[in-house]
Short mmCIF file of C-alpha atoms in Angstrom, two decimals:
data_model
loop_
_atom_site.label_atom_id
_atom_site.label_comp_id
_atom_site.label_asym_id
_atom_site.label_seq_id
_atom_site.Cartn_x
_atom_site.Cartn_y
_atom_site.Cartn_z
CA MET A 8 63.95 21.02 -43.65
CA PRO A 9 64.73 23.54 -45.92
CA ALA A 10 63.85 25.16 -48.79
CA SER A 11 67.50 24.80 -50.42
CA SER A 12 67.79 20.94 -49.72
CA LEU A 13 65.15 20.13 -52.43
CA LEU A 14 65.59 17.68 -55.53
CA PRO A 15 64.91 17.99 -57.32
CA ARG A 16 65.65 21.80 -57.00
CA PRO A 17 62.58 23.92 -58.14
CA THR A 18 62.44 26.41 -60.48
CA GLU A 19 61.92 29.71 -58.06
CA ALA A 20 62.42 29.53 -54.14
CA HIS A 21 62.30 32.13 -51.91
CA ALA A 22 62.70 31.30 -48.05
CA THR A 23 61.28 33.26 -45.50
CA ALA A 24 60.83 33.65 -41.90
CA GLY A 25 58.96 31.18 -39.31
CA HIS A 26 57.44 27.63 -39.38
CA PHE A 27 54.23 26.46 -39.80
CA THR A 28 53.55 23.45 -38.05
CA LEU A 29 51.58 20.38 -38.85
CA GLY A 30 49.42 19.11 -35.64
CA PRO A 31 46.13 17.08 -35.11
CA ARG A 32 43.83 20.07 -35.59
CA THR A 33 45.11 20.78 -38.96
CA CYS A 34 42.77 20.52 -41.88
CA LEU A 35 42.62 20.46 -45.74
CA ARG A 36 40.47 22.51 -47.65
CA ILE A 37 39.84 20.52 -50.89
CA GLY A 38 39.18 22.97 -53.47
CA GLU A 39 37.33 21.26 -56.59
CA GLY A 40 39.24 19.05 -58.80
CA ALA A 41 41.97 18.75 -56.08
CA GLU A 42 40.50 15.65 -54.38
CA PRO A 43 43.52 13.37 -55.73
CA ALA A 44 46.39 15.70 -54.08
CA ALA A 45 44.68 15.68 -50.98
CA ARG A 46 43.98 11.90 -50.90
CA LEU A 47 47.64 11.35 -51.17
CA LEU A 48 48.84 13.86 -48.49
CA ARG A 49 47.09 11.81 -46.73
CA THR A 50 47.97 8.49 -47.24
CA LEU A 51 51.78 9.50 -47.25
CA LEU A 52 51.93 11.17 -43.90
CA ALA A 53 49.73 9.50 -42.30
CA PRO A 54 51.65 6.33 -41.63
CA ALA A 55 55.22 8.44 -39.86
CA THR A 56 52.88 11.37 -38.69
CA GLY A 57 49.61 10.01 -38.24
CA LEU A 58 47.92 13.45 -39.07
CA PRO A 59 44.10 12.70 -40.18
CA LEU A 60 44.41 15.83 -42.47
CA HIS A 61 40.11 15.98 -41.88
CA PRO A 62 39.13 18.37 -44.93
CA ALA A 63 37.79 21.72 -43.54
CA ASP A 64 35.97 24.82 -45.58
CA ASP A 65 38.05 27.64 -42.27
CA ALA A 66 41.47 24.69 -43.23
CA THR A 67 44.71 26.28 -42.75
CA VAL A 68 46.16 23.69 -45.65
CA THR A 69 44.62 25.16 -48.87
CA LEU A 70 44.75 22.79 -52.04
CA THR A 71 43.25 24.11 -55.22
CA LEU A 72 42.84 24.50 -58.69
CA ASP A 73 43.09 27.36 -60.76
CA ARG A 74 42.70 27.23 -64.35
CA THR A 75 44.53 30.95 -65.18
CA LEU A 76 48.19 29.45 -63.84
CA THR A 77 48.65 28.59 -67.26
CA ASP A 78 52.03 28.74 -67.39
CA LEU A 79 52.58 26.29 -64.67
CA GLY A 80 51.97 24.13 -67.25
CA ASP A 81 50.90 20.29 -66.72
CA GLU A 82 52.68 19.69 -63.63
CA GLY A 83 54.07 22.73 -62.13
CA TYR A 84 52.64 24.12 -59.12
CA GLY A 85 53.13 27.13 -56.46
CA LEU A 86 54.01 26.82 -53.13
CA THR A 87 53.67 28.82 -50.99
CA VAL A 88 54.14 28.09 -46.95
CA ALA A 89 53.56 31.16 -44.48
CA PRO A 90 53.47 31.18 -40.12
CA GLN A 91 49.66 30.58 -40.63
CA ALA A 92 48.95 29.11 -43.44
CA VAL A 93 49.57 26.81 -46.23
CA LEU A 94 48.27 26.89 -50.52
CA LEU A 95 49.35 24.63 -52.73
CA ARG A 96 47.88 26.12 -56.09
CA ALA A 97 48.28 24.44 -59.84
CA ALA A 98 46.50 24.21 -63.22
CA GLN A 99 46.34 20.68 -63.33
CA PRO A 100 46.02 17.89 -60.66
CA THR A 101 48.96 16.57 -61.35
CA GLY A 102 50.65 19.68 -60.82
CA LEU A 103 49.08 19.39 -57.11
CA LEU A 104 50.38 15.59 -57.08
CA ARG A 105 53.94 17.15 -57.68
CA GLY A 106 53.50 20.15 -54.75
CA VAL A 107 52.70 17.27 -52.42
CA GLN A 108 56.21 15.97 -52.88
CA THR A 109 57.93 19.16 -52.20
CA ILE A 110 55.86 19.12 -48.82
CA ARG A 111 56.41 15.94 -48.38
CA GLN A 112 60.56 16.74 -48.62
CA LEU A 113 59.06 19.95 -46.74
CA LEU A 114 59.15 18.10 -43.65
CA PRO A 115 61.14 16.60 -41.23
CA PRO A 116 62.70 13.29 -43.12
CA PRO A 117 60.92 11.40 -40.37
CA ALA A 118 58.09 12.32 -42.44
CA LEU A 119 59.04 9.59 -44.96
CA ALA A 120 59.33 6.66 -42.65
CA ALA A 121 56.88 3.71 -42.64
CA SER A 122 55.89 3.68 -39.35
CA PRO A 123 55.13 6.22 -36.97
CA GLN A 124 57.53 8.50 -35.42
CA ARG A 125 57.12 9.94 -31.76
CA GLY A 126 58.64 13.16 -30.60
CA VAL A 127 59.12 14.79 -34.11
CA ARG A 128 57.23 18.43 -34.11
CA TRP A 129 56.02 18.22 -38.02
CA SER A 130 57.11 21.70 -39.43
CA LEU A 131 57.62 22.99 -42.85
CA PRO A 132 59.64 26.11 -43.42
CA CYS A 133 58.30 28.73 -44.74
CA VAL A 134 59.32 29.77 -48.21
CA GLU A 135 57.28 30.42 -51.07
CA ILE A 136 58.43 28.63 -54.29
CA THR A 137 56.47 28.57 -57.89
CA ASP A 138 58.03 25.00 -59.85
CA VAL A 139 58.28 24.61 -63.27
CA PRO A 140 59.76 21.05 -64.50
CA ARG A 141 62.22 21.46 -67.91
CA HIS A 142 61.75 18.42 -69.31
CA ARG A 143 58.35 16.47 -70.08
CA TRP A 144 59.85 13.03 -70.23
CA ARG A 145 61.72 12.17 -66.66
CA GLY A 146 61.80 8.45 -66.76
CA ALA A 147 62.60 5.27 -64.96
CA MET A 148 63.10 0.98 -67.05
CA LEU A 149 62.82 -1.28 -64.48
CA ASP A 150 63.79 -4.69 -66.64
CA VAL A 151 61.38 -7.13 -64.52
CA ALA A 152 61.93 -9.64 -67.45
CA ARG A 153 65.26 -11.25 -66.97
CA HIS A 154 64.91 -11.23 -62.81
CA PHE A 155 61.29 -10.29 -61.97
CA GLN A 156 59.77 -8.52 -59.42
CA PRO A 157 56.80 -8.94 -57.47
CA VAL A 158 54.28 -6.65 -57.70
CA SER A 159 54.66 -4.87 -54.42
CA TYR A 160 57.82 -4.88 -54.72
CA LEU A 161 56.86 -2.34 -57.51
CA ARG A 162 54.87 -0.29 -55.88
CA ARG A 163 57.79 1.15 -53.57
CA TYR A 164 59.57 1.74 -56.55
CA VAL A 165 56.29 3.87 -57.71
CA ASP A 166 57.08 5.55 -54.26
CA LEU A 167 60.25 5.85 -54.97
CA LEU A 168 60.12 7.98 -57.98
CA ALA A 169 57.27 9.68 -57.40
CA LEU A 170 59.33 11.26 -54.81
CA HIS A 171 61.50 12.49 -56.85
CA LYS A 172 59.30 13.81 -59.97
CA ILE A 173 60.03 11.36 -61.90
CA ASN A 174 57.17 10.91 -64.53
CA VAL A 175 57.04 7.75 -66.78
CA PHE A 176 57.41 4.55 -65.50
CA HIS A 177 59.02 2.10 -68.05
CA LEU A 178 58.33 -1.19 -67.50
CA HIS A 179 60.34 -3.86 -69.94
CA LEU A 180 57.93 -7.18 -69.07
CA THR A 181 59.22 -9.29 -71.64
CA ASP A 182 62.25 -10.54 -73.54
CA ASP A 183 64.52 -14.01 -74.45
CA GLN A 184 65.24 -14.40 -70.44
CA GLY A 185 61.08 -13.93 -68.96
CA TRP A 186 57.51 -13.32 -70.34
CA ARG A 187 55.50 -11.53 -67.44
CA MET A 188 52.87 -9.77 -69.17
CA PRO A 189 49.24 -12.09 -68.65
CA VAL A 190 47.34 -12.79 -72.68
CA ALA A 191 44.06 -15.07 -72.33
CA ALA A 192 44.96 -16.14 -76.03
CA TYR A 193 48.40 -17.66 -75.07
CA PRO A 194 48.42 -19.21 -71.76
CA LYS A 195 51.94 -20.17 -72.51
CA LEU A 196 52.93 -16.64 -72.37
CA THR A 197 53.69 -17.12 -68.57
CA GLU A 198 53.17 -21.02 -68.03
CA VAL A 199 56.22 -21.73 -69.81
CA GLY A 200 57.75 -18.37 -71.00
CA GLY A 201 57.43 -16.66 -67.60
CA LEU A 202 60.24 -19.11 -66.18
CA ARG A 203 63.65 -20.68 -66.67
CA ALA A 204 66.98 -21.92 -65.17
CA ARG A 205 68.58 -20.47 -62.75
CA PRO A 206 73.03 -21.57 -64.03
CA ASP A 207 72.61 -24.18 -60.64
CA GLY A 208 69.22 -25.23 -62.44
CA ALA A 209 67.33 -23.85 -59.45
CA PRO A 210 64.58 -22.73 -61.09
CA HIS A 211 63.55 -18.07 -61.35
CA GLY A 212 60.28 -16.83 -62.34
CA GLY A 213 57.18 -15.23 -62.46
CA ALA A 214 54.22 -12.95 -63.64
CA TYR A 215 51.88 -10.64 -63.07
CA THR A 216 47.91 -10.93 -63.52
CA ARG A 217 46.28 -8.51 -64.81
CA SER A 218 44.46 -7.55 -61.90
CA GLU A 219 48.10 -6.83 -60.80
CA LEU A 220 49.26 -5.10 -63.31
CA ALA A 221 45.64 -2.89 -63.12
CA GLY A 222 46.30 -2.13 -60.04
CA LEU A 223 49.72 -0.97 -60.59
CA VAL A 224 49.11 1.52 -63.38
CA ALA A 225 45.97 2.72 -61.06
CA TYR A 226 48.29 3.18 -57.78
CA ALA A 227 51.11 4.99 -60.33
CA ALA A 228 47.84 7.47 -61.52
CA GLU A 229 47.68 8.02 -58.30
CA ARG A 230 50.90 9.88 -57.92
CA GLY A 231 50.80 11.64 -60.91
CA ILE A 232 53.46 8.47 -63.36
CA THR A 233 52.93 6.96 -66.01
CA VAL A 234 53.57 3.24 -66.73
CA LEU A 235 54.71 2.47 -70.12
CA PRO A 236 54.68 -1.11 -70.92
CA GLU A 237 57.04 -2.55 -72.99
CA ILE A 238 56.62 -5.85 -75.16
CA GLU A 239 60.41 -7.21 -76.72
CA MET A 240 59.71 -7.32 -80.53
CA PRO A 241 60.63 -8.55 -83.00
CA GLY A 242 63.77 -9.93 -81.44
CA HIS A 243 64.65 -10.57 -77.62
CA VAL A 244 61.12 -13.46 -77.46
CA ARG A 245 63.13 -16.42 -76.96
CA ALA A 246 60.91 -16.71 -73.74
CA ALA A 247 57.99 -16.33 -76.68
CA LEU A 248 59.23 -18.53 -78.79
CA ALA A 249 59.48 -21.31 -76.89
CA ALA A 250 55.61 -21.32 -75.67
CA TYR A 251 54.70 -21.28 -79.44
CA PRO A 252 58.19 -22.25 -81.37
CA HIS A 253 55.68 -21.72 -84.46
CA LEU A 254 55.91 -18.03 -83.89
CA GLY A 255 59.71 -18.40 -85.17
CA ASN A 256 61.24 -19.99 -87.65
CA ARG A 257 61.62 -22.82 -87.78
CA PRO A 258 58.74 -24.01 -86.44
CA ASP A 259 59.34 -27.89 -85.90
CA ARG A 260 62.23 -26.57 -83.40
CA ALA A 261 62.15 -26.90 -79.36
CA LEU A 262 63.00 -23.88 -77.59
CA ASP A 263 64.04 -23.08 -73.92
CA VAL A 264 63.82 -20.30 -72.03
CA TRP A 265 66.81 -18.59 -72.52
CA THR A 266 69.63 -18.79 -69.84
CA ARG A 267 72.58 -17.19 -70.61
CA TRP A 268 72.27 -12.81 -71.08
CA GLY A 269 73.51 -11.04 -74.59
CA VAL A 270 71.54 -11.10 -77.85
CA CYS A 271 69.70 -14.44 -78.33
CA ASP A 272 69.65 -15.16 -82.05
CA THR A 273 66.17 -16.73 -81.89
CA VAL A 274 63.42 -13.64 -84.00
CA LEU A 275 60.15 -13.87 -84.62
CA GLY A 276 59.29 -14.60 -87.98
CA VAL A 277 57.39 -12.60 -90.31
CA HIS A 278 54.62 -14.95 -91.71
CA GLU A 279 50.94 -13.73 -90.51
CA GLU A 280 50.45 -15.89 -88.19
CA VAL A 281 53.08 -13.96 -86.00
CA PHE A 282 50.92 -10.11 -86.99
CA ASP A 283 47.43 -12.04 -85.46
CA PHE A 284 49.69 -13.12 -81.74
CA CYS A 285 51.08 -9.35 -82.16
CA ARG A 286 47.72 -7.98 -82.61
CA THR A 287 46.10 -9.49 -79.84
CA VAL A 288 48.93 -9.04 -78.02
CA LEU A 289 48.68 -5.43 -77.50
CA GLU A 290 45.27 -5.41 -77.65
CA GLU A 291 45.34 -6.74 -74.16
CA VAL A 292 48.35 -4.07 -73.10
CA MET A 293 46.14 -0.95 -74.47
CA ASP A 294 43.70 -2.89 -72.25
CA VAL A 295 45.47 -2.83 -69.28
CA PHE A 296 47.87 -0.02 -69.90
CA PRO A 297 46.34 3.35 -70.56
CA SER A 298 49.69 4.87 -71.69
CA PRO A 299 49.47 6.99 -75.01
CA TYR A 300 53.03 5.33 -75.22
CA VAL A 301 52.99 1.17 -76.26
CA HIS A 302 56.91 0.37 -76.02
CA ILE A 303 57.88 -2.22 -78.89
CA GLY A 304 61.29 -3.19 -78.50
CA GLY A 305 62.69 -3.13 -81.57
CA ASP A 306 66.12 -3.53 -81.16
CA GLU A 307 69.60 -5.80 -81.04
CA CYS A 308 67.39 -8.04 -83.95
CA PRO A 309 69.76 -10.40 -85.55
CA VAL A 310 68.58 -11.00 -89.69
CA THR A 311 69.77 -14.79 -89.76
CA GLU A 312 66.94 -16.60 -89.56
CA TRP A 313 65.02 -14.55 -92.11
CA GLU A 314 68.43 -15.03 -94.33
CA GLU A 315 68.24 -18.93 -94.02
CA SER A 316 64.43 -18.59 -94.40
CA PRO A 317 63.03 -19.19 -97.82
CA GLN A 318 59.60 -17.65 -95.90
CA ALA A 319 61.23 -14.89 -94.93
CA ARG A 320 63.24 -14.25 -98.69
CA ALA A 321 59.93 -14.94 -100.28
CA CYS A 322 58.03 -11.92 -98.20
CA ALA A 323 60.50 -9.57 -98.10
CA ARG A 324 60.80 -9.86 -102.40
CA GLU A 325 56.95 -9.33 -102.83
CA ALA A 326 57.52 -6.02 -100.48
CA GLY A 327 59.59 -5.46 -101.82
CA LEU A 328 62.46 -4.68 -99.90
CA SER A 329 65.60 -4.52 -100.96
CA GLY A 330 66.60 -7.90 -98.91
CA PRO A 331 65.77 -10.48 -95.07
CA ALA A 332 67.23 -7.16 -93.82
CA ALA A 333 65.16 -4.99 -94.53
CA LEU A 334 62.15 -6.97 -93.41
CA HIS A 335 62.78 -5.35 -89.95
CA GLY A 336 61.89 -1.78 -90.03
CA TRP A 337 58.84 -3.25 -93.14
CA PHE A 338 58.01 -5.80 -89.19
CA LEU A 339 58.02 -2.22 -87.23
CA GLY A 340 55.88 -0.94 -89.66
CA ARG A 341 53.55 -2.87 -89.65
CA VAL A 342 53.19 -3.20 -85.76
CA GLY A 343 53.47 0.60 -85.30
CA ALA A 344 50.73 1.66 -87.16
CA PHE A 345 48.25 -1.24 -86.04
CA LEU A 346 48.92 1.28 -82.40
CA VAL A 347 48.62 4.21 -84.04
CA ARG A 348 45.15 3.41 -86.02
CA ASN A 349 44.26 2.05 -82.06
CA GLY A 350 45.07 5.44 -80.81
CA ARG A 351 48.88 5.41 -79.06
CA ARG A 352 52.59 6.64 -80.32
CA PRO A 353 54.41 3.34 -81.02
CA VAL A 354 58.28 3.65 -78.66
CA GLY A 355 61.33 1.86 -80.30
CA TRP A 356 65.06 1.37 -79.18
CA ALA A 357 66.79 2.97 -81.52
CA GLU A 358 70.81 1.26 -83.01
CA THR A 359 71.01 4.10 -85.08
CA GLY A 360 68.14 6.77 -84.15
CA THR A 361 67.72 6.46 -88.64
CA GLU A 362 66.14 3.00 -89.11
CA LEU A 363 63.12 3.37 -87.11
CA PRO A 364 60.23 3.98 -88.58
CA ASP A 365 57.90 7.58 -89.42
CA GLY A 366 55.77 7.93 -86.06
CA PHE A 367 57.82 6.11 -83.58
CA THR A 368 58.73 7.85 -80.28
CA VAL A 369 62.68 7.63 -80.37
CA LEU A 370 64.70 5.99 -76.93
CA ALA A 371 68.15 6.57 -78.11
CA TRP A 372 70.31 4.30 -75.97
CA ARG A 373 73.88 4.24 -77.97
CA ASP A 374 75.31 7.64 -78.82
CA PRO A 375 74.31 10.75 -78.60
CA ALA A 376 74.65 11.71 -81.82
CA HIS A 377 72.28 9.23 -82.64
CA ALA A 378 69.06 11.22 -80.30
CA ARG A 379 70.31 14.28 -82.79
CA ALA A 380 70.19 12.23 -85.93
CA ALA A 381 66.24 10.54 -84.67
CA ALA A 382 64.93 13.87 -83.80
CA ALA A 383 66.56 15.43 -87.44
CA ARG A 384 64.78 13.28 -88.76
CA GLY A 385 61.17 14.33 -87.10
CA HIS A 386 61.50 12.20 -84.65
CA ASP A 387 60.47 12.80 -80.74
CA VAL A 388 62.97 11.54 -79.04
CA VAL A 389 64.25 9.80 -75.44
CA ASN A 390 67.14 10.28 -74.54
CA ALA A 391 68.74 7.12 -72.98
CA HIS A 392 72.77 7.27 -73.19
CA HIS A 393 73.56 4.04 -71.65
CA ARG A 394 77.11 5.97 -70.98
CA ALA A 395 75.33 8.32 -68.18
CA THR A 396 72.28 6.69 -67.93
CA TYR A 397 72.60 2.52 -67.60
CA PHE A 398 72.36 2.38 -64.83
CA ASP A 399 73.30 -1.45 -64.53
CA TYR A 400 76.88 0.00 -65.03
CA PRO A 401 78.71 -0.16 -62.00
CA LEU A 402 79.07 3.38 -59.80
CA SER A 403 83.19 2.88 -60.16
CA ASP A 404 85.48 1.21 -60.89
CA GLY A 405 86.64 -0.06 -57.53
CA PRO A 406 87.28 -2.85 -55.94
CA GLN A 407 84.24 -2.51 -53.47
CA GLU A 408 82.18 -2.83 -56.66
CA PRO A 409 80.31 -6.55 -57.04
CA PRO A 410 80.68 -7.82 -60.56
CA GLY A 411 77.61 -6.67 -63.05
CA GLN A 412 77.05 -6.02 -66.00
CA PRO A 413 80.25 -4.80 -68.04
CA GLY A 414 80.62 -2.09 -69.85
CA ALA A 415 81.62 2.17 -69.29
CA VAL A 416 81.17 2.80 -65.26
CA VAL A 417 78.24 5.82 -64.93
CA GLY A 418 79.17 8.04 -61.83
CA LEU A 419 77.23 10.18 -60.12
CA ARG A 420 78.41 13.28 -62.10
CA ASP A 421 78.27 11.56 -65.44
CA VAL A 422 74.68 10.98 -65.30
CA HIS A 423 74.24 15.43 -63.41
CA ALA A 424 75.90 16.21 -66.44
CA HIS A 425 73.80 14.66 -68.73
CA ASP A 426 71.95 16.89 -70.66
CA PRO A 427 68.78 15.56 -72.62
CA VAL A 428 69.25 17.78 -75.54
CA PRO A 429 72.28 16.29 -77.37
CA ALA A 430 75.64 18.82 -78.16
CA GLY A 431 75.37 20.23 -81.71
CA ALA A 432 71.18 20.39 -82.38
CA ASP A 433 69.32 23.28 -83.56
CA PRO A 434 66.45 24.51 -82.37
CA ASP A 435 64.14 23.08 -84.02
CA THR A 436 65.33 19.33 -83.61
CA ALA A 437 66.02 20.42 -79.26
CA ALA A 438 62.50 21.52 -79.94
CA ARG A 439 61.81 17.05 -79.65
CA VAL A 440 64.07 16.64 -77.79
CA LEU A 441 61.20 15.01 -74.65
CA GLY A 442 63.87 14.51 -71.89
CA ALA A 443 65.64 11.34 -70.43
CA GLN A 444 65.15 8.54 -68.92
CA ALA A 445 67.17 6.19 -66.91
CA GLN A 446 67.85 1.99 -67.27
CA LEU A 447 68.39 -0.53 -65.13
CA TRP A 448 69.30 -3.75 -66.59
CA THR A 449 68.86 -6.29 -64.55
CA GLU A 450 71.12 -9.95 -65.70
CA TYR A 451 73.59 -8.86 -62.78
CA ALA A 452 70.75 -6.93 -60.38
CA ALA A 453 67.29 -9.86 -58.75
CA THR A 454 67.05 -8.50 -55.27
CA PRO A 455 65.15 -4.97 -54.25
CA ALA A 456 68.33 -3.80 -51.80
CA ARG A 457 70.90 -4.95 -55.56
CA LEU A 458 68.17 -2.77 -57.41
CA GLU A 459 68.10 0.59 -55.20
CA TYR A 460 71.82 0.21 -54.24
CA LEU A 461 71.98 0.88 -58.08
CA THR A 462 69.57 2.91 -58.78
CA TYR A 463 70.40 6.02 -55.47
CA PRO A 464 71.20 8.56 -55.38
CA ARG A 465 72.26 8.72 -59.27
CA LEU A 466 68.44 8.79 -60.05
CA CYS A 467 68.72 11.53 -57.81
CA ALA A 468 71.16 13.36 -60.18
CA LEU A 469 68.98 12.58 -63.28
CA ALA A 470 65.81 13.32 -61.68
CA ASP A 471 67.47 16.72 -61.14
CA ARG A 472 69.02 17.78 -64.35
CA THR A 473 65.18 16.49 -66.23
CA TRP A 474 63.12 18.24 -63.37
CA SER A 475 65.29 21.31 -62.88
CA GLY A 476 67.33 21.86 -65.75
CA PRO A 477 71.93 22.66 -65.13
CA THR A 478 73.02 22.89 -62.03
CA SER A 479 76.26 23.36 -60.28
CA TRP A 480 77.55 20.17 -59.14
CA THR A 481 78.68 21.86 -55.98
CA ASP A 482 74.80 22.91 -55.54
CA PHE A 483 73.64 19.68 -56.21
CA ARG A 484 75.75 17.80 -54.32
CA SER A 485 74.55 19.80 -50.86
CA ARG A 486 71.40 19.09 -51.85
CA LEU A 487 71.59 16.00 -51.73
CA ASP A 488 73.44 14.94 -48.79
CA ARG A 489 70.46 16.71 -47.10
CA HIS A 490 68.17 14.92 -49.10
CA THR A 491 70.38 11.44 -48.02
CA ALA A 492 68.43 11.74 -44.52
CA ARG A 493 64.75 11.29 -46.60
CA LEU A 494 66.62 8.38 -47.92
CA ASP A 495 67.42 6.55 -44.71
CA ALA A 496 63.98 7.17 -43.64
CA LEU A 497 62.70 5.31 -46.57
CA GLU A 498 65.09 2.27 -45.85
CA VAL A 499 66.70 2.65 -49.24
CA SER A 500 69.82 0.43 -49.09
CA ARG A 501 72.88 1.49 -49.65
CA HIS A 502 75.02 -1.91 -49.93
CA PRO A 503 75.40 -3.56 -52.85
#
C-alpha cells in the first residue's frame, strides 16, 4: 500500500519511483543488535507470505543499529525502500521494532493475514521515511477483572497494539468483581476471588498462571510493548476481601465476589497485616512484570468503613491525620514508598489531580484540568480523559448501538481531537505530560468480538494522535479508509 496510508502517520515520508518486491530468495542482512527485529519480521510475515527471509551477508534487506542517530531517540527509525534494496535503521532496538510494523503496513494488506495467501505480489512502494513519536506514553488499558479473557486473546490484543505503535499495555488485573493474578502466599485470591456468579446464576471466572503472565510479558517485549500491571487498592477490593475477610474493616463479615457494577463500599483496612499483604502481592507482581511502573489504582475509594471503624479512626489519630478520610493518601503513600524503594514508579488514577502522593505518575481521567493540576504539582501525567479515551462508552447515540457503559458518547472524532497536553498548560507543565492512553472497562464487553468492535477504529485515532501529533481530520480519515483493509485482513470485528 502507498506510504500515504500509513497509520500512525510518519514524521516525514517522501515517496519515490518504483517498488521493491520480496520473494523466496529475499534475505536479511542483520546488524549487531538487530536480531530481535529480524526475528519479529519473520514471525509476522511468515503465516501469510511463507517467505523464509534467511540471513545473508549480501542480502538486499538490511536491519541495523546506528547509535549515532541520536535524533531518533528510543523509538524512532529511518526506512529507505529502493527498487533494489531496503534499509531499516534505528538508534535503539525498539526503533527497529517500530520500523518492522511500518514495513508490514507498506505491504499489501493480505500480508497481515494469519493463513497462507496465494497469488499476491509482496511489493513495498519505494519511499524515504524518518519517523519519531511525539509522545513517549501511548497506552491501552484492558480490564480483565470484570470479564476474564484467556491469555491467547491477550496476545492477539498485543499484536494489534503493536501494529499501531502503542507501547504500553495496561492490564487491569483486580477489582471488586474478580482477581486474576496468582499470589503464592494467598491462593484464595484466585481460588475464591477469581469466580463470581452472573446475574443468571451461571459462574464467571478465570485466573492466569504465573507462567502465562510471564509469557505475555515476554511476548509483548518482543513487540516493543511494556505490560503495566494494575492491582487495585485500597478500594475496588471486594474480590480480595471475599477471599480474606480479615484484610477488611469487619473481619467477621463474610463477603461474596461482587456481582454488580459500580463502586463497592468495601475497602481494605489500615492495620499492619494489610500492608504485609500489599507488600507480598506487589513483590510477586514485580517478579513477574519488569515494567518500571506499577499501577495501584487508588480511585473511587469510599471512606465510610474507615469512619465507622474504631481501629481506622485510631490509626488516623496516631498518624496525625485530620480524620479517617485522610487515610486514603496516607495508605497510598506507604504503598508507593515501598514501590519506590524497590526501584519502581507508582501509578494511580486521579480524582482531582492533586490528591495522590508525591512521586506518583498520575492517570487523569475525570477532567483535563486535573491533568494540568497534577503536572503543575510536579507529577508525571498520562491524559486519560474519559470523554475521549473511554472506549467502553458508545461510539454514537444511534439506536444501532448495543447497551453499554452509561456516560458520554466517545466518537472517532473525539478521540482524534484529544490532545494529551491540556489546554492552558505552560511549557514546564506540558513537559510533564507523558502522553495518553485508551481505557476499555468491560462491564458491558465480555467477548473478544465486542472488545475489538469497541477498540477499533478508535484506537487508530489515539495511536495517530499520540505518535504523530495533530493531523487534519481529512488526512486521518483518508489514511484510515485505506487502513481498514489491514484490519479486515486481521479479522478485526466491525460488529457489536
